[in-house]
XYZ file of C-alpha atoms in Angstrom:
141
model
C 70.645 112.835 87.614
C 73.367 110.610 87.204
C 74.693 107.908 89.662
C 78.004 106.461 90.175
C 79.828 104.228 91.779
C 83.664 104.025 91.721
C 85.182 100.232 92.347
C 88.736 100.991 93.354
C 90.958 98.346 92.559
C 94.983 97.842 93.305
C 96.970 98.324 89.629
C 97.544 94.433 89.767
C 94.518 93.612 90.687
C 92.578 95.532 88.109
C 91.000 93.460 85.376
C 91.148 93.539 81.527
C 88.475 93.287 79.400
C 88.566 89.430 79.155
C 88.820 88.622 82.875
C 86.177 90.718 83.661
C 83.625 89.126 80.773
C 85.096 86.125 82.236
C 84.200 86.069 86.151
C 80.748 87.997 85.017
C 79.705 84.892 83.305
C 81.037 82.833 85.987
C 79.376 85.156 89.272
C 76.477 86.739 87.275
C 75.589 84.601 84.123
C 72.497 86.216 83.237
C 74.934 88.957 82.127
C 77.206 89.135 79.762
C 78.973 92.315 78.107
C 77.870 93.191 74.418
C 81.421 93.595 72.997
C 84.893 93.814 73.887
C 86.874 96.995 74.695
C 89.898 97.923 75.760
C 89.526 99.099 79.106
C 92.433 101.002 79.697
C 91.147 103.367 76.481
C 87.516 102.896 76.542
C 85.657 106.030 78.100
C 81.655 105.970 77.823
C 78.809 104.109 77.582
C 79.371 100.115 77.944
C 76.770 98.131 76.590
C 75.282 94.761 78.769
C 72.712 92.094 78.690
C 71.561 91.605 81.509
C 68.196 88.625 81.488
C 68.030 89.370 78.037
C 67.953 92.838 77.609
C 70.586 95.207 76.162
C 71.075 97.826 78.411
C 74.582 99.131 80.038
C 76.163 101.663 81.659
C 78.957 104.682 81.613
C 82.569 103.108 82.395
C 85.584 105.522 82.811
C 89.322 104.579 84.328
C 90.288 107.032 86.189
C 93.367 106.960 88.590
C 92.383 106.749 92.310
C 95.112 109.045 93.710
C 92.581 111.761 91.730
C 90.082 111.269 94.544
C 91.341 111.570 97.430
C 91.297 114.757 98.751
C 87.758 115.026 97.753
C 87.096 111.499 99.289
C 88.996 111.003 102.695
C 87.013 107.676 103.174
C 88.787 106.331 100.274
C 92.289 106.900 101.738
C 90.990 105.978 104.907
C 89.897 102.323 103.275
C 93.387 101.817 102.036
C 92.430 102.850 98.476
C 94.462 105.583 97.743
C 96.459 104.204 94.924
C 95.705 102.130 91.834
C 93.090 102.623 89.323
C 89.086 103.137 89.846
C 86.781 102.384 87.647
C 83.410 104.837 87.725
C 80.336 103.227 86.945
C 77.731 105.607 86.273
C 74.137 105.564 84.852
C 71.118 108.004 85.001
C 67.751 106.951 86.328
C 66.777 103.624 84.327
C 66.382 100.857 86.286
C 68.247 98.431 83.848
C 71.284 100.747 84.020
C 71.259 100.733 88.057
C 70.871 96.926 87.701
C 73.914 96.271 85.087
C 76.292 99.051 87.364
C 75.963 97.121 90.608
C 75.811 93.609 89.404
C 78.958 94.799 87.534
C 80.461 96.518 90.630
C 79.521 93.154 92.681
C 81.895 91.163 90.309
C 84.935 93.834 90.443
C 84.693 93.313 94.517
C 83.628 89.579 94.945
C 86.748 88.523 92.058
C 89.460 91.353 91.827
C 89.069 92.734 95.741
C 87.897 95.978 94.643
C 86.546 98.684 97.081
C 82.906 100.239 95.775
C 82.641 103.648 96.926
C 79.195 105.945 96.503
C 80.430 109.290 96.456
C 76.671 110.318 96.406
C 76.228 109.051 99.660
C 80.028 109.313 101.096
C 80.433 105.298 102.044
C 82.051 102.092 101.154
C 80.078 99.931 99.610
C 79.771 95.983 100.716
C 78.739 93.006 98.358
C 75.854 92.950 100.326
C 75.099 96.825 99.563
C 75.710 96.542 96.363
C 73.498 93.541 95.769
C 70.703 95.064 97.652
C 70.708 98.251 95.365
C 70.402 95.679 92.598
C 66.946 94.162 93.849
C 65.760 97.333 94.909
C 66.482 98.726 91.312
C 64.567 95.600 90.251
C 61.505 95.906 92.327
C 60.289 98.955 90.196
C 60.113 96.571 87.334
C 57.736 93.955 88.675
C 54.228 94.596 87.575
């Protein structure tokens, strides 16, 4: 089963790879992207190192307007324009942590609005942090 998190960003606030990497290193020093990519063109797996372990998530860049018909709560949150970064992962706890923490950085540093399409709700920074922590509990002995 795949899980998606969308982070909606105004076009003028959507970071390029370098800005996202810099913000991640400042907010989450335990994380960094493995290799630079062009986010405007990249589609597919985006590897990261989290706590010394290589993991990642699938990254897709979408036009935010594509989601308004299917997710009216996105429009209600005032994010119907701009870009939507889609962070997708399977059942792996490391991938979950990577996606949740990466979404958190986008929300905190670039004014993004995180949205959980499975639950149909806008996610706060606390929600993203709680979900990452919950994923981490499965890694503890």
